Amino acid sequence: MDTLSGLLESPKARGAFLLKSVFNPPWGLRIEDRAPLSLVTMLHGWAWVLREGADPVRIAAGDVAVLRGPEPYTLADDPSTPPGITVDPEQRCNTIDGEDVTEAMSLGVRTWGEPRRTGSTVMLSGTYQAPNEVGRRLLASLPALLVQPASAARTPLIGMLAAETDKEDVGQEVVLDRLLDLLLISVLRSWLTEPDTGAPLWFRAQSDPVVGRALRLLHERPGEPWTVASLASSVGVSRAALARHFTELVGEPPMTYLTQWRLTLASELLRDPDLSVANIAQKVGYSGPFALSAAFKRERGVSPQEFRRGKRPDETLTAGSSDRRTVVLGR
């Protein structure tokens, strides 16, 4: 598995919050749900994305905006329109006077807002509700706002997701989760492969003849008892040369990178209740369950068993939060 495939393997929504919202201008919506990642796309009309310390960004029909949390943001018909409704961490919608209008403004299956009139704004949003559904390394790498214009998307996924949002068929939740994942992956792939968009160092490093080979080995064979010396021997350079070059290009030493990759894989495997911690430890390169548990607790702040039960440390929500960039693709 190459580094791109490894990254794009991460988004796996589990019961994602999908909603089609309908508004008549003027309208403003303050999002304070603390979700780690959300996608917003316009089906009709436009919206402005407003974040503290950043210029307003306009998104129109067919554009896809990826917003990294947990910082709040506002969506509105105009930058000057104050938000009239706030969305809280429980996805409840309250007016500025504190009135809960979640049910009162329901318009049917996964649709919410005001009765539609000609010229209404129709917005589709999907929210990943836990950091582990996206992946620690991905969240840490993303800009605060990533926008893929309709002209650069050329994907039927938006229409498919919009159509499926209105349905209540058997297995509908799984269908929506996978479509949301695919839409996110399509934006991420553009971000990573388009020049000058700020792709992370470890992704750009895969084109290096030495470090790229080392990264592929770590991704494809994480269970091996790698050392810097054995990895250097496998790619045909000295230990010192690999350690120096890897750190320069990736931003961290080889074994630090390997630890994070192993724990990322372990986090994914912990979702399978049929796999014991001992089985997982063997698959990802630890000598036993105690070694994996110690590394997991040290790096993630919780034990594998706690992680499996759904306990998540608060610090995972703020990965990469210092990066306040806005990236618009296709420019």
Short mmCIF file of C-alpha atoms in Angstrom, two decimals:
data_model
loop_
_atom_site.label_atom_id
_atom_site.label_comp_id
_atom_site.label_asym_id
_atom_site.label_seq_id
_atom_site.Cartn_x
_atom_site.Cartn_y
_atom_site.Cartn_z
CA MET A 1 0.00 0.00 0.00
CA ASP A 2 1.52 3.34 -1.01
CA THR A 3 1.26 6.45 1.16
CA LEU A 4 -1.63 7.88 -0.88
CA SER A 5 -3.63 4.67 -0.61
CA GLY A 6 -2.84 4.54 3.09
CA LEU A 7 -4.19 8.04 3.59
CA LEU A 8 -7.28 7.52 1.47
CA GLU A 9 -8.01 4.28 3.31
CA SER A 10 -8.67 6.32 6.46
CA PRO A 11 -12.09 7.94 5.84
CA LYS A 12 -14.67 5.43 7.07
CA ALA A 13 -17.85 7.10 8.23
CA ARG A 14 -19.92 5.24 10.82
CA GLY A 15 -23.48 6.53 10.90
CA ALA A 16 -22.43 9.93 9.59
CA PHE A 17 -24.80 12.84 10.12
CA LEU A 18 -26.27 13.66 6.68
CA LEU A 19 -28.69 16.53 6.20
CA LYS A 20 -30.23 18.50 3.36
CA SER A 21 -30.94 22.07 4.50
CA VAL A 22 -33.28 24.55 2.83
CA PHE A 23 -33.13 28.29 3.50
CA ASN A 24 -34.69 31.45 2.14
CA PRO A 25 -32.41 34.51 2.25
CA PRO A 26 -31.45 36.13 4.49
CA TRP A 27 -30.18 33.21 6.56
CA GLY A 28 -27.20 32.43 8.80
CA LEU A 29 -26.21 29.19 10.53
CA ARG A 30 -23.57 28.98 13.25
CA ILE A 31 -21.99 25.49 13.45
CA GLU A 32 -20.67 24.65 16.93
CA ASP A 33 -20.94 20.87 16.76
CA ARG A 34 -17.18 20.28 17.33
CA ALA A 35 -17.18 17.62 14.62
CA PRO A 36 -13.67 16.66 13.46
CA LEU A 37 -14.56 16.96 9.77
CA SER A 38 -17.56 18.07 7.70
CA LEU A 39 -18.38 18.32 4.01
CA VAL A 40 -20.74 20.97 2.65
CA THR A 41 -21.93 21.19 -0.94
CA MET A 42 -24.51 23.44 -2.51
CA LEU A 43 -27.29 21.87 -4.56
CA HIS A 44 -28.90 25.21 -5.35
CA GLY A 45 -27.84 28.76 -4.62
CA TRP A 46 -24.72 29.69 -2.69
CA ALA A 47 -23.34 30.17 0.80
CA TRP A 48 -20.50 32.04 2.44
CA VAL A 49 -18.18 30.18 4.82
CA LEU A 50 -17.00 32.43 7.63
CA ARG A 51 -14.28 31.41 10.08
CA GLU A 52 -12.54 33.44 12.75
CA GLY A 53 -9.34 35.03 11.49
CA ALA A 54 -9.98 34.15 7.83
CA ASP A 55 -11.51 35.84 4.82
CA PRO A 56 -15.06 34.76 3.86
CA VAL A 57 -15.18 32.11 1.13
CA ARG A 58 -18.13 31.75 -1.25
CA ILE A 59 -19.27 28.30 -2.36
CA ALA A 60 -21.81 27.83 -5.14
CA ALA A 61 -23.78 24.92 -6.61
CA GLY A 62 -21.53 21.92 -7.21
CA ASP A 63 -18.65 23.19 -5.05
CA VAL A 64 -17.53 20.96 -2.19
CA ALA A 65 -16.13 22.47 1.02
CA VAL A 66 -14.23 20.29 3.50
CA LEU A 67 -14.11 21.91 6.94
CA ARG A 68 -11.79 20.62 9.65
CA GLY A 69 -13.01 20.96 13.22
CA PRO A 70 -13.44 21.39 16.03
CA GLU A 71 -13.43 25.18 15.66
CA PRO A 72 -16.87 26.72 14.98
CA TYR A 73 -17.77 28.39 11.71
CA THR A 74 -20.73 30.17 10.13
CA LEU A 75 -22.60 29.52 6.88
CA ALA A 76 -24.71 32.39 5.57
CA ASP A 77 -26.25 33.86 2.43
CA ASP A 78 -24.06 36.94 2.86
CA PRO A 79 -21.03 37.74 5.04
CA SER A 80 -23.03 40.52 6.70
CA THR A 81 -25.96 38.27 7.70
CA PRO A 82 -25.81 37.36 11.41
CA PRO A 83 -26.51 33.72 12.32
CA GLY A 84 -30.07 33.15 13.45
CA ILE A 85 -29.60 29.48 14.39
CA THR A 86 -26.80 27.62 16.16
CA VAL A 87 -26.05 23.90 15.78
CA ASP A 88 -24.70 22.39 19.01
CA PRO A 89 -22.54 19.26 19.60
CA GLU A 90 -25.68 17.10 19.77
CA GLN A 91 -26.76 18.37 16.33
CA ARG A 92 -29.61 20.25 17.98
CA CYS A 93 -30.62 23.54 16.35
CA ASN A 94 -31.41 26.53 18.54
CA THR A 95 -32.41 30.09 17.76
CA ILE A 96 -30.44 33.01 19.18
CA ASP A 97 -33.14 33.17 21.88
CA GLY A 98 -32.42 29.57 22.90
CA GLU A 99 -35.50 27.97 21.33
CA ASP A 100 -34.93 24.41 20.11
CA VAL A 101 -36.24 24.28 16.52
CA THR A 102 -34.74 20.93 15.53
CA GLU A 103 -38.10 19.23 15.17
CA ALA A 104 -40.16 22.30 14.31
CA MET A 105 -38.12 22.94 11.16
CA SER A 106 -38.04 19.32 9.98
CA LEU A 107 -39.14 18.97 6.33
CA GLY A 108 -39.06 15.19 6.03
CA VAL A 109 -36.39 12.52 5.66
CA ARG A 110 -32.99 14.09 6.47
CA THR A 111 -34.30 17.48 5.29
CA TRP A 112 -34.52 20.53 7.47
CA GLY A 113 -35.07 24.26 7.21
CA GLU A 114 -37.72 26.53 5.76
CA PRO A 115 -40.46 25.57 3.27
CA ARG A 116 -38.86 25.85 -0.13
CA ARG A 117 -39.70 28.72 -2.42
CA THR A 118 -38.31 29.75 -5.79
CA GLY A 119 -34.74 30.93 -5.31
CA SER A 120 -34.19 29.01 -2.08
CA THR A 121 -30.76 27.84 -1.04
CA VAL A 122 -30.43 24.04 -0.82
CA MET A 123 -27.35 22.75 0.99
CA LEU A 124 -26.17 19.19 1.62
CA SER A 125 -23.89 18.52 4.56
CA GLY A 126 -22.22 15.39 5.88
CA THR A 127 -20.42 15.19 9.21
CA TYR A 128 -17.86 12.69 10.47
CA GLN A 129 -18.69 12.41 14.13
CA ALA A 130 -15.48 10.90 15.56
CA PRO A 131 -11.81 11.59 14.75
CA ASN A 132 -11.02 7.89 14.25
CA GLU A 133 -13.44 7.83 11.31
CA VAL A 134 -11.08 10.08 9.39
CA GLY A 135 -7.63 9.21 10.70
CA ARG A 136 -5.20 11.10 12.91
CA ARG A 137 -2.59 11.72 10.21
CA LEU A 138 -5.20 13.00 7.75
CA LEU A 139 -6.77 15.40 10.25
CA ALA A 140 -3.37 16.71 11.23
CA SER A 141 -2.49 17.39 7.57
CA LEU A 142 -5.65 19.09 6.34
CA PRO A 143 -6.05 22.85 5.99
CA ALA A 144 -8.89 24.39 7.99
CA LEU A 145 -10.94 24.81 4.79
CA LEU A 146 -10.47 22.96 1.52
CA VAL A 147 -12.73 23.85 -1.42
CA GLN A 148 -13.13 21.92 -4.65
CA PRO A 149 -14.99 24.07 -7.22
CA ALA A 150 -17.65 22.44 -9.36
CA SER A 151 -15.45 23.03 -12.42
CA ALA A 152 -12.75 20.83 -10.90
CA ALA A 153 -14.98 18.12 -9.44
CA ARG A 154 -16.64 16.49 -12.45
CA THR A 155 -18.17 13.79 -10.27
CA PRO A 156 -21.66 12.26 -10.11
CA LEU A 157 -21.23 11.64 -6.39
CA ILE A 158 -22.96 14.86 -5.28
CA GLY A 159 -26.12 13.97 -7.18
CA MET A 160 -26.02 10.39 -5.91
CA LEU A 161 -25.56 11.51 -2.31
CA ALA A 162 -28.37 14.06 -2.62
CA ALA A 163 -30.74 11.43 -4.03
CA GLU A 164 -29.87 8.84 -1.39
CA THR A 165 -30.28 11.35 1.43
CA ASP A 166 -34.03 11.44 0.71
CA LYS A 167 -34.43 7.65 0.94
CA GLU A 168 -35.16 5.27 3.79
CA ASP A 169 -34.29 1.93 2.17
CA VAL A 170 -32.76 -1.12 3.81
CA GLY A 171 -29.06 -0.47 4.52
CA GLN A 172 -29.47 3.24 3.80
CA GLU A 173 -27.03 4.32 6.49
CA VAL A 174 -24.24 2.23 4.99
CA VAL A 175 -24.93 3.56 1.49
CA LEU A 176 -24.78 7.16 2.74
CA ASP A 177 -21.58 6.52 4.70
CA ARG A 178 -19.80 5.05 1.69
CA LEU A 179 -20.95 7.81 -0.68
CA LEU A 180 -19.75 10.42 1.81
CA ASP A 181 -16.38 8.64 2.01
CA LEU A 182 -16.07 8.58 -1.77
CA LEU A 183 -16.89 12.28 -2.08
CA LEU A 184 -14.30 13.15 0.55
CA ILE A 185 -11.70 10.92 -1.11
CA SER A 186 -12.30 12.59 -4.48
CA VAL A 187 -11.55 16.00 -2.94
CA LEU A 188 -8.52 14.70 -1.05
CA ARG A 189 -7.06 13.11 -4.15
CA SER A 190 -7.27 16.43 -5.98
CA TRP A 191 -5.69 18.23 -3.04
CA LEU A 192 -2.80 15.81 -2.77
CA THR A 193 -1.98 15.60 -6.45
CA GLU A 194 -2.55 19.20 -7.52
CA PRO A 195 0.63 21.34 -7.40
CA ASP A 196 1.08 24.09 -4.81
CA THR A 197 -1.87 23.16 -2.59
CA GLY A 198 0.18 22.43 0.53
CA ALA A 199 0.15 18.63 0.46
CA PRO A 200 1.91 17.22 3.55
CA LEU A 201 5.64 16.55 3.52
CA TRP A 202 5.25 12.79 3.89
CA PHE A 203 3.09 12.66 0.77
CA ARG A 204 5.50 14.67 -1.36
CA ALA A 205 8.38 12.54 -0.10
CA GLN A 206 7.02 9.44 -1.84
CA SER A 207 8.49 10.68 -5.14
CA ASP A 208 12.01 10.58 -3.70
CA PRO A 209 13.85 7.46 -4.96
CA VAL A 210 15.16 6.54 -1.50
CA VAL A 211 12.60 7.87 0.97
CA GLY A 212 9.72 6.90 -1.31
CA ARG A 213 10.89 3.28 -1.32
CA ALA A 214 11.29 3.34 2.46
CA LEU A 215 7.76 4.70 2.90
CA ARG A 216 6.32 2.01 0.67
CA LEU A 217 8.09 -0.71 2.66
CA LEU A 218 6.75 0.64 5.94
CA HIS A 219 3.23 0.83 4.55
CA GLU A 220 3.27 -2.56 2.87
CA ARG A 221 5.04 -4.48 5.66
CA PRO A 222 4.30 -2.76 8.98
CA GLY A 223 4.49 -6.04 10.87
CA GLU A 224 8.18 -6.55 10.23
CA PRO A 225 10.64 -5.78 13.06
CA TRP A 226 12.04 -2.76 11.28
CA THR A 227 15.02 -0.80 12.53
CA VAL A 228 16.61 2.18 10.82
CA ALA A 229 19.50 -0.10 9.88
CA SER A 230 17.33 -2.82 8.32
CA LEU A 231 15.22 -0.27 6.47
CA ALA A 232 18.35 1.46 5.17
CA SER A 233 19.74 -1.87 3.99
CA SER A 234 16.49 -2.63 2.15
CA VAL A 235 16.67 0.62 0.19
CA GLY A 236 20.42 0.45 -0.39
CA VAL A 237 21.76 3.37 1.63
CA SER A 238 23.58 3.84 4.92
CA ARG A 239 21.70 4.08 8.20
CA ALA A 240 22.84 7.67 8.75
CA ALA A 241 21.94 8.74 5.22
CA LEU A 242 18.43 7.29 5.47
CA ALA A 243 17.78 8.78 8.91
CA ARG A 244 18.90 12.23 7.79
CA HIS A 245 17.16 12.23 4.40
CA PHE A 246 13.92 10.70 5.74
CA THR A 247 13.67 13.28 8.52
CA GLU A 248 14.37 16.14 6.13
CA LEU A 249 11.68 15.10 3.65
CA VAL A 250 9.00 13.61 5.92
CA GLY A 251 9.46 15.86 8.94
CA GLU A 252 10.02 13.05 11.44
CA PRO A 253 12.43 10.10 11.86
CA PRO A 254 11.63 6.73 10.23
CA MET A 255 10.76 4.92 13.46
CA THR A 256 8.51 7.74 14.65
CA TYR A 257 6.67 7.58 11.35
CA LEU A 258 6.42 3.79 11.63
CA THR A 259 4.98 4.01 15.15
CA GLN A 260 2.21 6.35 14.00
CA TRP A 261 1.43 4.19 10.99
CA ARG A 262 1.26 1.03 13.13
CA LEU A 263 -1.07 2.71 15.61
CA THR A 264 -3.24 4.01 12.77
CA LEU A 265 -3.62 0.44 11.53
CA ALA A 266 -4.24 -0.79 15.07
CA SER A 267 -7.01 1.81 15.52
CA GLU A 268 -8.71 0.48 12.41
CA LEU A 269 -8.34 -3.16 13.45
CA LEU A 270 -9.75 -2.43 16.91
CA ARG A 271 -13.12 -1.87 15.24
CA ASP A 272 -13.27 -5.62 14.56
CA PRO A 273 -14.62 -7.25 17.75
CA ASP A 274 -13.39 -10.66 16.59
CA LEU A 275 -9.74 -9.58 16.73
CA SER A 276 -8.01 -9.69 20.11
CA VAL A 277 -5.42 -7.09 21.09
CA ALA A 278 -2.83 -9.88 20.83
CA ASN A 279 -3.88 -10.61 17.22
CA ILE A 280 -3.72 -6.93 16.35
CA ALA A 281 -0.31 -6.52 17.98
CA GLN A 282 1.07 -9.31 15.81
CA LYS A 283 -0.41 -7.83 12.64
CA VAL A 284 1.06 -4.36 13.19
CA GLY A 285 4.51 -5.34 14.41
CA TYR A 286 4.43 -5.38 18.22
CA SER A 287 5.85 -8.24 20.26
CA GLY A 288 2.62 -8.72 22.19
CA PRO A 289 -0.50 -7.06 23.59
CA PHE A 290 1.39 -5.35 26.42
CA ALA A 291 3.83 -3.69 24.02
CA LEU A 292 0.97 -2.49 21.81
CA SER A 293 -1.03 -1.28 24.81
CA ALA A 294 1.93 0.69 26.16
CA ALA A 295 2.57 2.38 22.79
CA PHE A 296 -1.13 3.04 22.20
CA LYS A 297 -1.60 4.57 25.66
CA ARG A 298 1.53 6.70 25.29
CA GLU A 299 0.62 8.06 21.85
CA ARG A 300 -3.19 8.08 21.94
CA GLY A 301 -3.83 8.75 25.63
CA VAL A 302 -6.12 5.74 26.05
CA SER A 303 -5.58 1.97 26.07
CA PRO A 304 -6.65 -0.19 23.11
CA GLN A 305 -9.50 -1.58 25.24
CA GLU A 306 -10.72 1.93 26.10
CA PHE A 307 -10.43 2.97 22.47
CA ARG A 308 -12.46 -0.08 21.43
CA ARG A 309 -15.18 0.85 23.92
CA GLY A 310 -15.43 4.30 22.35
CA LYS A 311 -13.39 6.40 24.73
CA ARG A 312 -11.50 9.13 22.87
CA PRO A 313 -9.05 11.63 24.37
CA ASP A 314 -9.99 15.26 23.71
CA GLU A 315 -6.59 16.01 22.19
CA THR A 316 -7.38 13.98 19.07
CA LEU A 317 -10.02 16.56 18.20
CA THR A 318 -7.49 19.35 17.87
CA ALA A 319 -4.95 17.66 15.62
CA GLY A 320 -3.66 20.23 13.17
CA SER A 321 -5.90 22.95 14.55
CA SER A 322 -3.12 25.53 14.30
CA ASP A 323 -3.26 25.31 10.51
CA ARG A 324 -5.84 27.92 9.52
CA ARG A 325 -5.19 27.88 5.79
CA THR A 326 -7.88 28.00 3.14
CA VAL A 327 -7.08 26.02 0.00
CA VAL A 328 -9.19 26.39 -3.14
CA LEU A 329 -8.39 23.76 -5.75
CA GLY A 330 -8.21 24.36 -9.48
CA ARG A 331 -6.70 27.85 -9.28
#
